[in-house]
Amino acid sequence: STVYFEHMDSVKNIDSSHQLYTAHHDYKIDSVVPSEKNESTEESKESTFKEKEMDIELSLVVPCYKEKLRLPKMMEVTIKYLKSKFNTLNFEFILVNDGSPDETWQVIKDLIDANKDIRIKGVTYVRNSGKGYAVRTGFKYAEGKYSLMLDADGATQVDEIARIYQITKQTVERHNSDNVVTIGSRNHLSKSADRPWYRRIPSMVNNILVTHLLGVKEIRDTQCGFKMFTKKSGKSLFSKMHLNRWAFDVELLLIAQRNKYTVQEIPVNWQEIDGGNLFVLQATISFFRDYFALFTFYNTGVWLF
């Protein structure tokens, strides 16, 4: 049966304001909460989770804000694809509702109930806190050896998942290190009609600021919502982040490069999907505010890499 936890911090040290909804059998109440007959310790409860989830190869973290229409289609296509590539026990979704005022949370719960053979964790909280906060929250719940951040609109072609996974895995093996980040890039599409002008111009200005002001080197597309991490790199990088909204990707890459991580960029097949929540003026103001914070606080030592 479906299990609904309102306070997960007592089990996995997660913020008590988060609510988790899942239907997978690994998360039955008796597997994470002490029974009356056998009062276990916090340490044993944590080990129970790790033992049951250690086989997960890939976690897919999906931030959701007002995505009641686009999310179901993306999940249908992605689940079908992943079933053809992985055993259903080897991947999981973490769907994070970023305080949506619409029915997004109900849609997430419906998706979980309709796909009980798939590991899906739904996470929600009341206040909209930004895409960066939603992704960081999702990574707290991710248990896979590799974790992929992807958008709820399904803009990146689904078969890119296997490609970015294989490239990341090969890089880890080649360098014998988990300090690897692989990011998707839409830069090769910049001259095509796949991206509207009001998306392309801010992207060009953004690249100049990111490279010359903030010092993120050799990255052509910092904002593509398709990034893969190892479990170690994801947990480490997101734990050091400060930004919660649009510019969080830039901070993430800045921290990774300053800590000598292998950061690689690969072109991906991507197309604009109608129904987005981007307000250009609002996003532009947010970017400039966050870039000022990054430049000021890191250069003065208030924030540490």
PDB file of C-alpha atoms in Angstrom, residues 23-233:
ATOM      1  CA  ALA A  23       4.320   3.453  -3.042  1.00  0.00           C
ATOM      2  CA  HIS A  24       7.379   1.233  -3.448  1.00  0.00           C
ATOM      3  CA  HIS A  25       7.525  -1.864  -1.251  1.00  0.00           C
ATOM      4  CA  ASP A  26      11.005  -0.923   0.011  1.00  0.00           C
ATOM      5  CA  TYR A  27       9.417   1.915   1.943  1.00  0.00           C
ATOM      6  CA  LYS A  28       6.838   0.039   3.997  1.00  0.00           C
ATOM      7  CA  ILE A  29       6.355   1.562   7.408  1.00  0.00           C
ATOM      8  CA  ASP A  30       7.803  -1.478   9.191  1.00  0.00           C
ATOM      9  CA  SER A  31      11.048  -1.156   7.229  1.00  0.00           C
ATOM     10  CA  VAL A  32      11.767   2.390   8.391  1.00  0.00           C
ATOM     11  CA  VAL A  33       9.851   2.894  11.617  1.00  0.00           C
ATOM     12  CA  PRO A  34      10.484   0.754  14.749  1.00  0.00           C
ATOM     13  CA  SER A  35       7.631  -1.597  15.567  1.00  0.00           C
ATOM     14  CA  GLU A  36       6.264  -1.942  19.083  1.00  0.00           C
ATOM     15  CA  LYS A  37       7.862  -5.394  19.334  1.00  0.00           C
ATOM     16  CA  ASN A  38      11.349  -4.345  18.234  1.00  0.00           C
ATOM     17  CA  GLU A  39      12.456  -0.824  19.053  1.00  0.00           C
ATOM     18  CA  SER A  40      15.495  -0.227  16.832  1.00  0.00           C
ATOM     19  CA  THR A  41      17.972   2.636  16.959  1.00  0.00           C
ATOM     20  CA  GLU A  42      18.387   5.502  14.506  1.00  0.00           C
ATOM     21  CA  GLU A  43      21.566   3.816  13.266  1.00  0.00           C
ATOM     22  CA  SER A  44      19.803   0.568  12.444  1.00  0.00           C
ATOM     23  CA  LYS A  45      16.974   2.396  10.679  1.00  0.00           C
ATOM     24  CA  GLU A  46      19.500   4.203   8.486  1.00  0.00           C
ATOM     25  CA  SER A  47      21.263   0.946   7.649  1.00  0.00           C
ATOM     26  CA  THR A  48      17.934  -0.639   6.679  1.00  0.00           C
ATOM     27  CA  PHE A  49      17.419   2.066   4.073  1.00  0.00           C
ATOM     28  CA  LYS A  50      20.944   1.654   2.705  1.00  0.00           C
ATOM     29  CA  GLU A  51      20.683  -2.114   2.487  1.00  0.00           C
ATOM     30  CA  LYS A  52      17.433  -1.939   0.559  1.00  0.00           C
ATOM     31  CA  GLU A  53      18.535   0.838  -1.795  1.00  0.00           C
ATOM     32  CA  MET A  54      22.154  -0.045  -2.472  1.00  0.00           C
ATOM     33  CA  ASP A  55      21.244  -1.680  -5.780  1.00  0.00           C
ATOM     34  CA  ILE A  56      19.944   1.539  -7.357  1.00  0.00           C
ATOM     35  CA  GLU A  57      22.120   2.499 -10.310  1.00  0.00           C
ATOM     36  CA  LEU A  58      20.378   5.675 -11.491  1.00  0.00           C
ATOM     37  CA  SER A  59      18.351   8.358  -9.716  1.00  0.00           C
ATOM     38  CA  LEU A  60      16.404  10.878 -11.785  1.00  0.00           C
ATOM     39  CA  VAL A  61      15.695  14.126  -9.926  1.00  0.00           C
ATOM     40  CA  VAL A  62      12.867  16.180 -11.430  1.00  0.00           C
ATOM     41  CA  PRO A  63      12.038  19.663 -10.042  1.00  0.00           C
ATOM     42  CA  CYS A  64       8.381  20.529 -10.648  1.00  0.00           C
ATOM     43  CA  TYR A  65       6.659  23.897 -10.493  1.00  0.00           C
ATOM     44  CA  LYS A  66       3.191  24.138 -12.010  1.00  0.00           C
ATOM     45  CA  GLU A  67       3.836  21.040 -14.141  1.00  0.00           C
ATOM     46  CA  LYS A  68       0.466  19.301 -13.921  1.00  0.00           C
ATOM     47  CA  LEU A  69       0.165  19.191 -17.717  1.00  0.00           C
ATOM     48  CA  ARG A  70       3.692  18.416 -18.906  1.00  0.00           C
ATOM     49  CA  LEU A  71       4.911  16.046 -16.192  1.00  0.00           C
ATOM     50  CA  PRO A  72       2.628  13.052 -16.983  1.00  0.00           C
ATOM     51  CA  LYS A  73       3.759  12.907 -20.614  1.00  0.00           C
ATOM     52  CA  MET A  74       7.430  13.199 -19.684  1.00  0.00           C
ATOM     53  CA  MET A  75       7.080  10.429 -17.094  1.00  0.00           C
ATOM     54  CA  GLU A  76       5.229   8.124 -19.498  1.00  0.00           C
ATOM     55  CA  VAL A  77       7.921   8.436 -22.168  1.00  0.00           C
ATOM     56  CA  THR A  78      10.837   8.250 -19.726  1.00  0.00           C
ATOM     57  CA  ILE A  79       9.531   5.242 -17.786  1.00  0.00           C
ATOM     58  CA  LYS A  80       8.923   3.316 -20.997  1.00  0.00           C
ATOM     59  CA  TYR A  81      12.437   4.110 -22.186  1.00  0.00           C
ATOM     60  CA  LEU A  82      14.143   3.231 -18.896  1.00  0.00           C
ATOM     61  CA  LYS A  83      12.297  -0.079 -18.642  1.00  0.00           C
ATOM     62  CA  SER A  84      13.946  -1.035 -21.923  1.00  0.00           C
ATOM     63  CA  LYS A  85      17.402  -0.136 -20.582  1.00  0.00           C
ATOM     64  CA  PHE A  86      17.331  -1.007 -16.872  1.00  0.00           C
ATOM     65  CA  ASN A  87      15.766  -3.475 -14.491  1.00  0.00           C
ATOM     66  CA  THR A  88      12.942  -1.589 -12.746  1.00  0.00           C
ATOM     67  CA  LEU A  89      14.735  -2.037  -9.415  1.00  0.00           C
ATOM     68  CA  ASN A  90      17.843  -0.286 -10.731  1.00  0.00           C
ATOM     69  CA  PHE A  91      16.432   3.206 -11.211  1.00  0.00           C
ATOM     70  CA  GLU A  92      14.295   5.636  -9.262  1.00  0.00           C
ATOM     71  CA  PHE A  93      12.578   8.984  -9.720  1.00  0.00           C
ATOM     72  CA  ILE A  94      12.513  11.784  -7.172  1.00  0.00           C
ATOM     73  CA  LEU A  95       9.746  14.218  -8.153  1.00  0.00           C
ATOM     74  CA  VAL A  96      10.002  17.443  -6.160  1.00  0.00           C
ATOM     75  CA  ASN A  97       6.994  19.747  -6.038  1.00  0.00           C
ATOM     76  CA  ASP A  98       8.390  23.247  -5.481  1.00  0.00           C
ATOM     77  CA  GLY A  99       5.372  24.689  -3.695  1.00  0.00           C
ATOM     78  CA  SER A 100       3.176  24.695  -6.802  1.00  0.00           C
ATOM     79  CA  PRO A 101      -0.164  26.500  -6.333  1.00  0.00           C
ATOM     80  CA  ASP A 102      -1.908  24.175  -8.803  1.00  0.00           C
ATOM     81  CA  GLU A 103      -2.555  20.416  -8.800  1.00  0.00           C
ATOM     82  CA  THR A 104       1.066  19.385  -9.445  1.00  0.00           C
ATOM     83  CA  TRP A 105       1.375  17.572  -6.105  1.00  0.00           C
ATOM     84  CA  GLN A 106      -1.785  15.575  -6.759  1.00  0.00           C
ATOM     85  CA  VAL A 107      -0.487  14.691 -10.231  1.00  0.00           C
ATOM     86  CA  ILE A 108       2.752  13.442  -8.660  1.00  0.00           C
ATOM     87  CA  LYS A 109       0.839  11.255  -6.193  1.00  0.00           C
ATOM     88  CA  ASP A 110      -1.342   9.914  -9.004  1.00  0.00           C
ATOM     89  CA  LEU A 111       1.778   9.015 -11.008  1.00  0.00           C
ATOM     90  CA  ILE A 112       3.202   7.161  -8.019  1.00  0.00           C
ATOM     91  CA  ASP A 113      -0.024   5.227  -7.463  1.00  0.00           C
ATOM     92  CA  ALA A 114      -0.228   4.336 -11.159  1.00  0.00           C
ATOM     93  CA  ASN A 115       3.382   3.072 -11.365  1.00  0.00           C
ATOM     94  CA  LYS A 116       3.864   0.971  -8.254  1.00  0.00           C
ATOM     95  CA  ASP A 117       6.379  -1.265 -10.006  1.00  0.00           C
ATOM     96  CA  ILE A 118       8.719   1.740 -10.286  1.00  0.00           C
ATOM     97  CA  ARG A 119      10.643   3.392  -7.471  1.00  0.00           C
ATOM     98  CA  ILE A 120       9.177   6.913  -7.310  1.00  0.00           C
ATOM     99  CA  LYS A 121       9.511   9.299  -4.387  1.00  0.00           C
ATOM    100  CA  GLY A 122       7.318  12.386  -4.365  1.00  0.00           C
ATOM    101  CA  VAL A 123       8.543  15.275  -2.220  1.00  0.00           C
ATOM    102  CA  THR A 124       6.648  18.472  -1.501  1.00  0.00           C
ATOM    103  CA  TYR A 125       6.769  21.558   0.698  1.00  0.00           C
ATOM    104  CA  VAL A 126       4.474  24.544   1.054  1.00  0.00           C
ATOM    105  CA  ARG A 127       6.468  27.578  -0.095  1.00  0.00           C
ATOM    106  CA  ASN A 128       7.871  27.991  -3.599  1.00  0.00           C
ATOM    107  CA  SER A 129      11.623  28.190  -3.013  1.00  0.00           C
ATOM    108  CA  GLY A 130      13.168  28.019  -6.477  1.00  0.00           C
ATOM    109  CA  LYS A 131      14.467  25.409  -8.869  1.00  0.00           C
ATOM    110  CA  GLY A 132      17.852  25.262  -7.155  1.00  0.00           C
ATOM    111  CA  TYR A 133      16.255  24.485  -3.820  1.00  0.00           C
ATOM    112  CA  ALA A 134      14.015  21.848  -5.420  1.00  0.00           C
ATOM    113  CA  VAL A 135      16.956  20.092  -7.093  1.00  0.00           C
ATOM    114  CA  ARG A 136      19.050  20.230  -3.923  1.00  0.00           C
ATOM    115  CA  THR A 137      16.136  18.749  -1.993  1.00  0.00           C
ATOM    116  CA  GLY A 138      15.771  15.962  -4.546  1.00  0.00           C
ATOM    117  CA  PHE A 139      19.450  15.057  -4.284  1.00  0.00           C
ATOM    118  CA  LYS A 140      19.044  14.567  -0.530  1.00  0.00           C
ATOM    119  CA  TYR A 141      16.698  11.696  -1.315  1.00  0.00           C
ATOM    120  CA  ALA A 142      18.668  10.288  -4.265  1.00  0.00           C
ATOM    121  CA  GLU A 143      20.235   6.893  -3.570  1.00  0.00           C
ATOM    122  CA  GLY A 144      21.533   5.948  -7.011  1.00  0.00           C
ATOM    123  CA  LYS A 145      25.184   5.437  -7.885  1.00  0.00           C
ATOM    124  CA  TYR A 146      24.571   8.094 -10.549  1.00  0.00           C
ATOM    125  CA  SER A 147      22.034  10.913 -10.394  1.00  0.00           C
ATOM    126  CA  LEU A 148      20.539  12.844 -13.285  1.00  0.00           C
ATOM    127  CA  MET A 149      18.884  16.212 -12.955  1.00  0.00           C
ATOM    128  CA  LEU A 150      16.274  16.649 -15.689  1.00  0.00           C
ATOM    129  CA  ASP A 151      13.380  18.992 -16.344  1.00  0.00           C
ATOM    130  CA  ALA A 152       9.725  18.034 -16.087  1.00  0.00           C
ATOM    131  CA  ASP A 153       8.931  19.205 -19.609  1.00  0.00           C
ATOM    132  CA  GLY A 154      10.883  16.430 -21.330  1.00  0.00           C
ATOM    133  CA  ALA A 155      12.675  18.927 -23.570  1.00  0.00           C
ATOM    134  CA  THR A 156      15.826  16.787 -23.764  1.00  0.00           C
ATOM    135  CA  GLN A 157      15.308  13.730 -25.958  1.00  0.00           C
ATOM    136  CA  VAL A 158      14.863  10.660 -23.798  1.00  0.00           C
ATOM    137  CA  ASP A 159      17.584   8.533 -25.409  1.00  0.00           C
ATOM    138  CA  GLU A 160      20.152  11.082 -24.205  1.00  0.00           C
ATOM    139  CA  ILE A 161      19.745   9.526 -20.748  1.00  0.00           C
ATOM    140  CA  ALA A 162      21.654   6.373 -21.697  1.00  0.00           C
ATOM    141  CA  ARG A 163      24.298   8.398 -23.507  1.00  0.00           C
ATOM    142  CA  ILE A 164      25.050  10.783 -20.633  1.00  0.00           C
ATOM    143  CA  TYR A 165      25.036   7.817 -18.236  1.00  0.00           C
ATOM    144  CA  GLN A 166      27.542   5.858 -20.320  1.00  0.00           C
ATOM    145  CA  ILE A 167      29.823   8.869 -20.836  1.00  0.00           C
ATOM    146  CA  THR A 168      29.811   9.693 -17.117  1.00  0.00           C
ATOM    147  CA  LYS A 169      30.451   6.084 -16.139  1.00  0.00           C
ATOM    148  CA  GLN A 170      33.343   5.792 -18.604  1.00  0.00           C
ATOM    149  CA  THR A 171      34.879   9.035 -17.316  1.00  0.00           C
ATOM    150  CA  VAL A 172      34.689   7.799 -13.722  1.00  0.00           C
ATOM    151  CA  GLU A 173      36.438   4.578 -14.711  1.00  0.00           C
ATOM    152  CA  ARG A 174      39.054   6.363 -16.821  1.00  0.00           C
ATOM    153  CA  HIS A 175      39.994   8.842 -14.071  1.00  0.00           C
ATOM    154  CA  ASN A 176      39.396   6.360 -11.244  1.00  0.00           C
ATOM    155  CA  SER A 177      37.526   9.140  -9.460  1.00  0.00           C
ATOM    156  CA  ASP A 178      33.918   9.940  -8.553  1.00  0.00           C
ATOM    157  CA  ASN A 179      34.549  13.680  -8.855  1.00  0.00           C
ATOM    158  CA  VAL A 180      32.812  13.873 -12.226  1.00  0.00           C
ATOM    159  CA  VAL A 181      30.007  16.062 -13.575  1.00  0.00           C
ATOM    160  CA  THR A 182      28.555  15.735 -17.082  1.00  0.00           C
ATOM    161  CA  ILE A 183      26.269  18.456 -18.406  1.00  0.00           C
ATOM    162  CA  GLY A 184      24.079  18.614 -21.474  1.00  0.00           C
ATOM    163  CA  SER A 185      24.535  21.494 -23.886  1.00  0.00           C
ATOM    164  CA  ARG A 186      22.164  23.134 -26.357  1.00  0.00           C
ATOM    165  CA  ASN A 187      24.840  25.407 -27.769  1.00  0.00           C
ATOM    166  CA  HIS A 188      24.909  23.553 -31.084  1.00  0.00           C
ATOM    167  CA  LEU A 189      21.232  24.512 -31.509  1.00  0.00           C
ATOM    168  CA  SER A 190      21.844  28.240 -31.084  1.00  0.00           C
ATOM    169  CA  LYS A 191      21.559  28.984 -34.807  1.00  0.00           C
ATOM    170  CA  SER A 192      18.445  26.906 -35.366  1.00  0.00           C
ATOM    171  CA  ALA A 193      14.801  27.762 -34.892  1.00  0.00           C
ATOM    172  CA  ASP A 194      14.449  25.337 -31.985  1.00  0.00           C
ATOM    173  CA  ARG A 195      15.047  28.118 -29.471  1.00  0.00           C
ATOM    174  CA  PRO A 196      13.063  31.401 -29.601  1.00  0.00           C
ATOM    175  CA  TRP A 197      14.971  34.689 -29.667  1.00  0.00           C
ATOM    176  CA  TYR A 198      13.918  35.644 -26.152  1.00  0.00           C
ATOM    177  CA  ARG A 199      15.733  32.520 -24.942  1.00  0.00           C
ATOM    178  CA  ARG A 200      18.825  32.905 -27.144  1.00  0.00           C
ATOM    179  CA  ILE A 201      19.739  36.523 -26.337  1.00  0.00           C
ATOM    180  CA  PRO A 202      19.755  36.113 -22.520  1.00  0.00           C
ATOM    181  CA  SER A 203      21.775  32.939 -23.036  1.00  0.00           C
ATOM    182  CA  MET A 204      24.447  34.838 -24.987  1.00  0.00           C
ATOM    183  CA  VAL A 205      24.677  37.583 -22.348  1.00  0.00           C
ATOM    184  CA  ASN A 206      24.725  34.941 -19.629  1.00  0.00           C
ATOM    185  CA  ASN A 207      27.696  33.138 -21.218  1.00  0.00           C
ATOM    186  CA  ILE A 208      29.732  36.356 -21.267  1.00  0.00           C
ATOM    187  CA  LEU A 209      29.033  37.112 -17.596  1.00  0.00           C
ATOM    188  CA  VAL A 210      29.607  33.549 -16.462  1.00  0.00           C
ATOM    189  CA  THR A 211      32.959  33.260 -18.242  1.00  0.00           C
ATOM    190  CA  HIS A 212      34.478  36.701 -17.718  1.00  0.00           C
ATOM    191  CA  LEU A 213      32.917  37.868 -14.433  1.00  0.00           C
ATOM    192  CA  LEU A 214      32.481  34.666 -12.461  1.00  0.00           C
ATOM    193  CA  GLY A 215      35.256  32.575 -13.962  1.00  0.00           C
ATOM    194  CA  VAL A 216      33.397  29.437 -15.050  1.00  0.00           C
ATOM    195  CA  LYS A 217      35.630  28.296 -17.894  1.00  0.00           C
ATOM    196  CA  GLU A 218      34.959  26.390 -21.123  1.00  0.00           C
ATOM    197  CA  ILE A 219      31.242  25.820 -20.505  1.00  0.00           C
ATOM    198  CA  ARG A 220      29.003  26.997 -23.336  1.00  0.00           C
ATOM    199  CA  ASP A 221      25.617  26.198 -21.786  1.00  0.00           C
ATOM    200  CA  THR A 222      25.359  26.399 -18.005  1.00  0.00           C
ATOM    201  CA  GLN A 223      21.554  26.420 -17.895  1.00  0.00           C
ATOM    202  CA  CYS A 224      20.536  23.199 -19.631  1.00  0.00           C
ATOM    203  CA  GLY A 225      18.424  21.228 -17.163  1.00  0.00           C
ATOM    204  CA  PHE A 226      20.174  17.953 -17.963  1.00  0.00           C
ATOM    205  CA  LYS A 227      23.149  17.244 -15.710  1.00  0.00           C
ATOM    206  CA  MET A 228      24.561  13.988 -14.349  1.00  0.00           C
ATOM    207  CA  PHE A 229      26.558  13.421 -11.175  1.00  0.00           C
ATOM    208  CA  THR A 230      28.023  10.508  -9.321  1.00  0.00           C
ATOM    209  CA  LYS A 231      26.518   9.940  -5.905  1.00  0.00           C
ATOM    210  CA  LYS A 232      29.631  11.432  -4.284  1.00  0.00           C
ATOM    211  CA  SER A 233      29.864  14.487  -6.533  1.00  0.00           C
TER     212      SER A 233
END
